[in-house]
């Protein structure tokens, strides 16, 4: 950069530094913008044992060895344009769900600990049944069991039959003689394997597996199960929001002092 | 046979590149176990793990504490390419190399001389630095997320999307905009291995007494700046930017260039 004969002036240095930063800024903002888009993963189902999404994306080296290890070809490597960070593993439940191998070869093959046995270990015991890949959600209006037609395809197919999906009986209001046998998902037990979605008999599955982040709600600190002692712990773990510095007393006085009721 | 001798390293390189790709492909589609995974991380014979050290470096930059397994697997590759000379990955392994080589050949056949844009040599090191900074800011391995090398090899090995748009972008970029633009000016992985290559032991040696200044080596070299000593003085092609592709060795009619092992004691850092 610059010929030998060039005099080094203060302005010249300033210009060079500015130009350098401009090149970095140009590349950085362009590249950074692409990264924001490329790392969006809103509706993706990860293999069992995957770290929480943000950590998973840091850790996954995109080697595809979990995909090679998957005996059912459930796992696929995301391609550009799939809406999943490219090169990372995921599965599409309606196509091929996770069949929950008890020896989880995908986790075993992962070199980067993006998939780890720790994530399927509960009370010191590792089991694929502890996997939390997603959560099945039922759209009642398109579930024919809710209509009153007998169908328990998802219930029968569920690897945790009677735990993750249970059946609820209710009188059929139309015939008054028969029962509606309705599948209900128990979110504590559901692993998100997606077999229910895969077997659902209607045209577009009425039971679908969504990422837990999207399918679950959160109560927050305002409500408490007073009848459940363990719920107190939940509240304790939530950090209390600091009140603003607003003067509560003056607000209360203002409300109570209508027509000058308070004597000074 | 004389004709074939002129391409002996080129043929060997294509063989090595093709074999590695075939082994990865076979592992995914046919269940072979010799080399499983892809160019980011792989397992040899179901036991030894190897990883791309630059990818692991980016992972570290995101703030993720990597495990010992992957750290060791990356260090093995780092050590391997330090012994050989960093950018042997570029010319002997990387799947983008045949594309880049093809464009250079096409440029010479079509006698395209004009460079639309001329990029200075330091750009790739800035891209390297930027990829680490962006990994830190965005919490994802920044180059791995957009790497055309990754797009291409995953398209071939796993059928993840189509690879040809990536090939087309590099092809048109190199052909129309910047000569040897991707591999020689932008690729941060090439920059990473260039830095490692400064410590490399396997180097091309030049004998100025045999040199007839025929310029053939300059015509085939993808990184001409590394040949600065040719015709000037004897010695090793020391620059880490040399990919050890050995094209210069095979085209030299005067035996003025050959592979040589550097004396370890004489390594001067960033000389």
XYZ file of C-alpha atoms in Angstrom:
535
model
C 0.000 0.000 0.000
C 1.436 3.359 -0.992
C 4.628 3.982 -2.893
C 7.968 4.433 -1.213
C 8.110 8.050 -2.273
C 4.849 8.931 -0.528
C 5.183 11.313 2.356
C 3.423 10.136 5.445
C 1.105 12.910 6.459
C -1.261 12.930 9.400
C -4.222 13.253 7.103
C -2.952 10.342 5.005
C -2.780 8.089 8.037
C -6.246 9.169 9.118
C -7.527 8.412 5.643
C -5.944 4.967 5.601
C -7.328 4.063 9.015
C -10.781 5.290 8.006
C -10.605 3.323 4.779
C -9.563 0.216 6.686
C -12.511 0.544 9.040
C -14.793 1.187 6.094
C -13.715 -2.084 4.453
C -14.252 -3.947 7.724
C -17.604 -2.241 8.238
C -18.786 -2.974 4.714
C -17.913 -6.640 5.011
C -18.994 -6.924 8.615
C -22.473 -5.481 8.207
C -23.136 -7.413 5.011
C -21.870 -10.658 6.490
C -23.505 -10.026 9.862
C -26.859 -9.409 8.178
C -26.562 -12.704 6.356
C -25.667 -14.460 9.619
C -28.785 -13.141 11.363
C -30.910 -14.613 8.600
C -28.965 -17.830 8.298
C -29.121 -18.602 12.010
C -32.917 -18.259 12.273
C -34.288 -21.591 13.442
C -37.853 -21.007 14.588
C -39.550 -24.222 13.576
C -36.803 -26.780 13.615
C -36.796 -30.155 15.335
C -33.298 -31.149 16.446
C -32.017 -34.685 17.090
C -32.406 -36.075 20.622
C -29.863 -34.834 23.146
C -29.431 -31.496 21.374
C -28.309 -28.550 23.471
C -30.702 -25.576 23.699
C -30.864 -23.993 20.220
C -28.478 -21.076 20.816
C -25.793 -23.350 22.270
C -26.514 -26.023 19.691
C -25.770 -23.574 16.896
C -22.493 -22.610 18.527
C -21.403 -26.200 19.072
C -22.556 -27.997 15.922
C -19.631 -28.305 13.490
C -21.915 -29.487 10.657
C -20.132 -32.771 10.024
C -23.335 -34.744 9.417
C -22.147 -37.771 11.378
C -25.423 -37.953 13.328
C -27.220 -38.006 9.986
C -25.012 -40.859 8.751
C -25.602 -42.731 12.027
C -29.423 -42.429 11.942
C -30.698 -45.905 10.963
C -34.112 -44.629 9.872
C -32.836 -41.728 7.746
C -34.918 -39.447 9.922
C -32.152 -36.912 10.300
C -31.256 -34.779 7.322
C -28.591 -32.146 6.740
C -30.261 -28.778 6.233
C -29.762 -27.334 2.772
C -29.626 -23.613 1.961
C -33.194 -22.308 1.771
C -34.682 -24.927 4.104
C -35.324 -22.297 6.768
C -32.901 -24.150 9.030
C -29.281 -23.059 9.497
C -27.596 -24.828 6.623
C -25.519 -27.883 7.374
C -27.131 -28.534 10.756
C -29.117 -31.736 11.398
C -32.882 -31.780 11.838
C -35.872 -33.974 11.095
C -39.272 -33.442 9.563
C -41.719 -35.445 11.642
C -44.398 -35.825 8.969
C -41.793 -37.324 6.576
C -39.727 -39.526 8.866
C -40.022 -39.024 12.635
C -37.426 -39.945 15.261
C -37.948 -43.598 16.177
C -36.144 -43.144 19.478
C -33.366 -45.760 19.265
C -32.582 -46.855 22.807
C -28.844 -46.626 22.083
C -29.138 -43.184 20.408
C -26.401 -43.627 17.752
C -26.758 -39.971 16.673
C -25.697 -38.716 20.099
C -22.882 -41.262 20.292
C -21.423 -40.134 16.948
C -21.478 -36.402 17.661
C -17.874 -35.195 17.960
C -18.674 -31.696 19.167
C -21.057 -32.366 22.089
C -23.789 -30.417 20.315
C -25.706 -33.631 20.996
C -24.926 -34.925 24.444
C -26.082 -37.751 26.674
C -26.399 -35.196 29.481
C -29.470 -33.776 27.763
C -31.268 -37.142 27.958
C -30.112 -37.903 31.502
C -32.534 -37.470 34.343
C -31.891 -38.526 37.962
C -28.564 -40.014 36.894
C -30.162 -42.303 34.325
C -29.728 -41.799 30.608
C -32.713 -42.797 28.510
C -34.034 -41.774 25.136
C -37.404 -41.355 26.885
C -35.991 -38.226 28.521
C -35.457 -36.591 25.132
C -37.208 -33.264 24.647
C -37.085 -32.683 20.896
C -40.363 -30.841 20.775
C -43.938 -31.028 21.988
C -46.963 -32.517 20.224
C -49.864 -30.112 19.874
C -53.361 -31.139 18.753
C -55.564 -29.042 16.522
C -58.931 -30.250 17.803
C -60.997 -28.947 14.904
C -59.197 -31.177 12.421
C -58.829 -34.202 14.715
C -61.521 -36.699 13.753
C -61.385 -38.301 17.214
C -62.650 -34.985 18.583
C -65.437 -35.114 15.982
C -66.534 -38.432 17.419
C -65.119 -40.707 14.742
C -63.104 -43.496 16.267
C -59.408 -42.985 15.680
C -56.577 -43.592 18.089
C -53.735 -43.743 15.571
C -51.501 -41.291 17.437
C -52.216 -42.885 20.794
C -51.336 -46.370 19.509
C -48.207 -45.209 17.706
C -46.808 -43.202 20.603
C -43.652 -44.875 22.007
C -44.786 -43.708 25.435
C -48.353 -44.970 25.026
C -50.560 -43.998 27.942
C -47.944 -41.538 29.213
C -47.251 -38.952 26.521
C -50.674 -39.375 24.928
C -53.659 -40.475 26.971
C -57.292 -40.917 25.934
C -60.080 -38.938 27.485
C -63.690 -40.102 27.300
C -66.590 -37.736 26.851
C -70.181 -38.342 25.913
C -70.926 -37.834 22.252
C -73.404 -34.965 22.260
C -74.800 -35.980 18.887
C -75.797 -39.586 19.563
C -75.950 -39.374 23.365
C -75.064 -43.087 23.323
C -71.487 -43.189 22.203
C -68.267 -41.813 23.599
C -65.832 -39.425 22.011
C -62.356 -40.865 22.613
C -60.075 -37.872 22.554
C -56.276 -37.984 22.535
C -54.611 -35.616 24.991
C -50.890 -34.824 25.089
C -49.096 -34.821 28.406
C -46.308 -32.321 27.944
C -44.177 -33.665 30.800
C -43.804 -37.044 29.095
C -43.859 -36.089 25.397
C -40.412 -36.441 23.799
C -41.354 -34.710 20.554
C -40.346 -37.735 18.475
C -43.091 -36.920 15.979
C -44.356 -40.452 15.368
C -47.888 -39.219 16.164
C -47.603 -36.546 13.483
C -46.229 -39.107 11.048
C -49.147 -41.530 11.534
C -51.987 -38.996 11.790
C -54.613 -40.131 9.280
C -56.019 -36.773 8.178
C -54.660 -34.995 5.139
C -52.623 -32.425 6.996
C -51.684 -33.761 10.416
C -54.013 -32.644 13.222
C -51.311 -33.461 15.769
C -48.032 -31.715 15.099
C -44.744 -31.482 16.911
C -43.487 -27.962 17.537
C -40.257 -26.836 19.166
C -40.866 -26.590 22.907
C -39.835 -22.966 22.866
C -42.834 -22.231 20.658
C -45.368 -24.752 21.985
C -45.057 -23.946 25.671
C -46.265 -20.992 27.689
C -44.911 -19.527 30.901
C -46.950 -18.358 33.876
C -44.462 -15.965 35.439
C -44.549 -14.692 39.006
C -48.122 -13.428 39.199
C -49.870 -16.730 39.744
C -49.155 -19.449 42.240
C -50.631 -22.869 42.974
C -51.228 -22.309 46.677
C -52.220 -25.972 47.029
C -48.894 -27.146 45.675
C -45.879 -26.574 47.891
C -43.368 -27.237 45.145
C -44.797 -24.361 43.138
C -43.354 -21.972 45.730
C -39.901 -22.947 44.534
C -40.821 -21.919 41.022
C -41.679 -18.445 42.224
C -38.471 -18.220 44.252
C -36.386 -18.970 41.207
C -37.965 -16.122 39.258
C -36.115 -12.873 39.797
C -38.308 -10.124 41.100
C -38.500 -7.064 38.947
C -37.230 -4.029 40.780
C -39.904 -1.424 41.282
C -39.257 1.858 39.577
C -38.171 4.761 41.733
C -41.625 6.278 41.550
C -42.919 7.523 44.875
C -45.675 5.101 45.838
C -46.772 7.136 48.858
C -47.483 10.255 46.917
C -49.544 8.220 44.468
C -51.543 6.653 47.286
C -51.980 10.004 49.019
C -53.208 11.529 45.814
C -55.907 8.853 45.500
C -56.877 8.975 49.182
C -56.791 12.712 49.472
C -59.733 13.479 47.250
C -61.366 16.678 48.438
C -58.646 17.125 51.059
C -59.708 14.235 53.315
C -56.302 13.724 54.865
C -55.354 16.114 57.635
C -51.798 17.268 57.424
C 4.972 -40.697 -20.935
C 6.822 -37.404 -21.112
C 3.495 -35.634 -21.528
C 2.018 -37.351 -18.505
C 5.053 -36.422 -16.418
C 4.113 -32.796 -16.933
C 0.908 -33.496 -15.051
C 2.059 -36.069 -12.512
C 1.274 -33.974 -9.418
C -1.928 -32.627 -10.932
C -3.174 -36.169 -11.563
C -2.146 -37.228 -8.068
C -3.931 -34.221 -6.542
C -7.143 -34.928 -8.432
C -6.898 -38.547 -7.297
C -6.484 -37.540 -3.650
C -9.329 -34.993 -3.870
C -11.628 -37.444 -5.601
C -10.831 -40.351 -3.259
C -11.533 -38.300 -0.118
C -14.842 -37.100 -1.555
C -15.745 -40.647 -2.630
C -15.023 -42.023 0.851
C -17.268 -39.404 2.491
C -19.970 -40.060 -0.094
C -19.722 -43.830 0.379
C -19.895 -43.476 4.158
C -23.226 -41.674 3.906
C -24.877 -43.616 1.098
C -23.226 -47.055 1.240
C -22.253 -47.423 4.872
C -18.493 -47.399 4.370
C -16.592 -46.730 7.579
C -13.147 -45.682 6.340
C -13.875 -41.955 6.451
C -17.197 -40.844 7.904
C -18.514 -37.294 8.162
C -17.394 -34.397 6.001
C -14.592 -31.836 5.645
C -15.616 -30.121 8.900
C -15.201 -33.165 11.098
C -14.731 -36.841 10.321
C -14.092 -40.214 11.908
C -11.483 -42.564 10.451
C -12.312 -46.264 10.759
C -14.803 -45.547 13.495
C -12.136 -44.484 15.969
C -9.834 -41.556 15.156
C -11.632 -38.231 14.958
C -10.334 -35.377 12.810
C -11.684 -31.822 12.708
C -11.194 -28.608 10.811
C -9.096 -26.482 13.207
C -10.470 -23.223 11.779
C -14.064 -24.379 12.386
C -13.170 -25.280 15.975
C -11.434 -21.911 16.399
C -14.652 -20.185 15.309
C -16.636 -22.318 17.758
C -14.289 -21.164 20.519
C -14.792 -17.577 19.333
C -18.567 -17.927 19.845
C -17.796 -18.470 23.509
C -18.726 -22.145 23.499
C -16.395 -24.245 25.604
C -15.560 -27.139 23.291
C -14.942 -30.653 24.593
C -11.560 -32.363 24.672
C -12.559 -34.823 21.926
C -13.038 -32.175 19.283
C -10.106 -30.101 20.504
C -7.768 -33.087 20.116
C -9.259 -33.932 16.714
C -8.582 -30.369 15.527
C -5.051 -30.372 16.940
C -4.259 -33.561 14.981
C -5.166 -31.812 11.724
C -3.353 -28.646 12.791
C -0.205 -30.686 13.489
C -0.556 -32.603 10.227
C -0.749 -29.464 8.098
C 2.030 -27.797 10.064
C 4.261 -30.730 9.163
C 3.277 -30.653 5.499
C 2.631 -26.967 4.914
C -0.712 -25.419 5.664
C -2.213 -24.847 2.278
C -1.713 -28.383 1.049
C -5.317 -28.619 2.216
C -6.236 -26.062 -0.441
C -4.641 -27.796 -3.412
C -4.806 -31.443 -2.378
C -8.056 -31.780 -0.395
C -10.469 -28.849 -0.760
C -13.346 -29.577 -3.169
C -13.384 -25.973 -4.420
C -9.850 -26.301 -5.800
C -10.871 -28.096 -9.029
C -13.375 -25.296 -9.717
C -10.764 -22.622 -9.096
C -8.190 -24.472 -11.215
C -10.712 -24.891 -14.018
C -11.454 -21.161 -14.115
C -7.758 -20.327 -14.240
C -7.356 -22.741 -17.143
C -10.408 -21.241 -18.857
C -9.054 -17.720 -18.371
C -5.808 -18.640 -20.103
C -7.609 -20.441 -22.953
C -9.976 -17.520 -23.507
C -7.086 -15.101 -22.952
C -9.052 -13.119 -20.406
C -6.489 -10.751 -19.015
C -8.514 -7.851 -17.722
C -9.182 -7.771 -14.015
C -12.412 -5.940 -13.258
C -11.387 -5.575 -9.646
C -7.952 -5.967 -8.137
C -7.915 -6.966 -4.493
C -4.818 -6.481 -2.359
C -3.219 -9.534 -0.768
C -4.171 -8.648 2.786
C -7.913 -8.925 2.214
C -8.082 -12.642 3.079
C -6.430 -12.039 6.454
C -9.002 -9.367 7.217
C -11.759 -11.792 6.260
C -10.133 -14.286 8.626
C -10.124 -11.752 11.446
C -13.657 -10.653 10.649
C -14.944 -14.233 10.747
C -13.689 -14.552 14.332
C -15.123 -11.172 15.368
C -18.516 -11.983 13.827
C -18.507 -15.435 15.463
C -18.142 -13.654 18.788
C -20.895 -11.120 18.067
C -23.489 -13.417 16.516
C -22.808 -16.600 18.458
C -22.439 -18.800 15.383
C -19.325 -19.900 13.543
C -19.420 -17.056 11.037
C -17.519 -18.553 8.131
C -19.038 -22.023 8.536
C -22.493 -20.448 8.175
C -21.762 -19.037 4.719
C -18.811 -21.126 3.525
C -19.128 -22.082 -0.153
C -16.785 -24.984 0.621
C -19.379 -26.259 3.093
C -22.295 -25.678 0.704
C -20.478 -27.620 -1.993
C -19.259 -30.608 -0.006
C -22.540 -31.046 1.861
C -24.409 -30.923 -1.435
C -22.243 -33.742 -2.759
C -21.894 -35.864 0.389
C -25.377 -35.493 1.890
C -27.410 -34.267 -1.050
C -28.123 -31.140 1.022
C -29.385 -28.820 -1.687
C -27.776 -28.369 -5.037
C -24.106 -27.574 -5.286
C -24.009 -25.996 -8.713
C -25.078 -22.449 -7.723
C -22.060 -22.306 -5.411
C -19.828 -23.545 -8.195
C -21.415 -21.006 -10.534
C -20.839 -18.094 -8.134
C -17.155 -18.942 -7.667
C -16.791 -19.649 -11.381
C -18.279 -16.338 -12.482
C -16.571 -14.371 -9.712
C -13.156 -15.752 -10.614
C -13.778 -15.587 -14.346
C -15.328 -12.159 -14.577
C -14.537 -10.088 -11.521
C -11.346 -10.994 -9.661
C -8.730 -13.318 -11.093
C -8.281 -16.249 -8.700
C -10.680 -14.261 -6.540
C -12.077 -16.795 -4.111
C -9.142 -19.097 -3.337
C -6.468 -16.468 -3.757
C -8.046 -13.383 -2.209
C -11.088 -14.008 -0.023
C -11.191 -17.489 1.500
C -10.442 -17.193 5.243
C -9.720 -20.911 5.485
C -6.955 -20.406 2.922
C -5.737 -17.454 5.001
C -5.775 -19.616 8.130
C -3.730 -22.330 6.461
C -1.402 -19.656 4.994
C -0.524 -18.556 8.506
C 0.105 -22.168 9.512
C 2.050 -22.684 6.298
C 4.648 -20.185 7.505
C 5.749 -22.903 9.924
C 5.450 -25.701 7.361
C 8.275 -28.110 6.715
C 7.546 -29.369 3.199
C 8.555 -26.608 0.813
C 9.400 -26.124 -2.846
C 13.139 -25.480 -3.368
C 14.505 -23.337 -6.151
C 17.913 -23.739 -7.761
C 18.751 -20.500 -9.565
C 21.751 -22.019 -11.360
C 19.476 -24.355 -13.303
C 16.794 -21.724 -13.985
C 16.562 -20.423 -17.532
C 13.970 -17.757 -16.733
C 11.448 -19.431 -19.041
C 8.588 -18.136 -16.881
C 6.576 -21.369 -17.118
C 6.238 -21.609 -13.332
C 4.782 -18.097 -13.180
C 2.210 -19.019 -15.790
C 0.810 -21.953 -13.813
C 1.198 -20.636 -10.261
C -2.083 -19.624 -8.562
C -0.191 -17.509 -6.000
C 2.505 -15.855 -8.113
C 3.746 -13.600 -5.312
C 5.296 -16.613 -3.564
C 7.689 -17.183 -6.486
C 9.587 -13.946 -5.840
C 12.968 -15.704 -5.574
C 12.637 -17.606 -8.850
C 15.381 -16.508 -11.241
C 16.831 -14.297 -8.530
C 18.391 -16.556 -5.933
C 18.372 -20.160 -4.749
C 16.366 -21.160 -1.713
C 13.004 -22.334 -0.429
C 9.647 -20.927 -1.464
C 9.031 -19.932 2.108
C 5.666 -18.111 1.930
C 2.768 -19.809 3.666
C 0.575 -18.723 0.780
C 2.205 -21.367 -1.451
C -0.279 -24.247 -1.713
C 2.346 -26.885 -2.560
C 0.246 -27.755 -5.594
C 3.535 -28.576 -7.332
C 2.402 -27.309 -10.721
C 5.648 -25.304 -10.924
C 7.701 -28.437 -10.264
C 6.063 -30.451 -13.016
C 6.152 -27.728 -15.691
C 9.808 -26.823 -15.045
C 11.943 -28.201 -17.867
C 15.158 -27.280 -16.108
C 14.684 -29.179 -12.838
C 15.108 -25.861 -11.097
C 12.221 -26.551 -8.708
C 11.636 -29.567 -6.480
C 10.134 -30.540 -3.121
C 12.412 -30.225 -0.142
C 12.155 -30.498 3.619
C 13.004 -27.396 5.554
C 15.592 -27.524 8.280
C 13.504 -27.213 11.431
C 16.122 -25.197 13.272
C 16.059 -22.468 10.675
C 12.368 -21.638 10.853
C 11.948 -17.962 11.337
C 8.484 -16.988 12.348
C 6.667 -15.012 9.625
C 9.832 -14.694 7.575
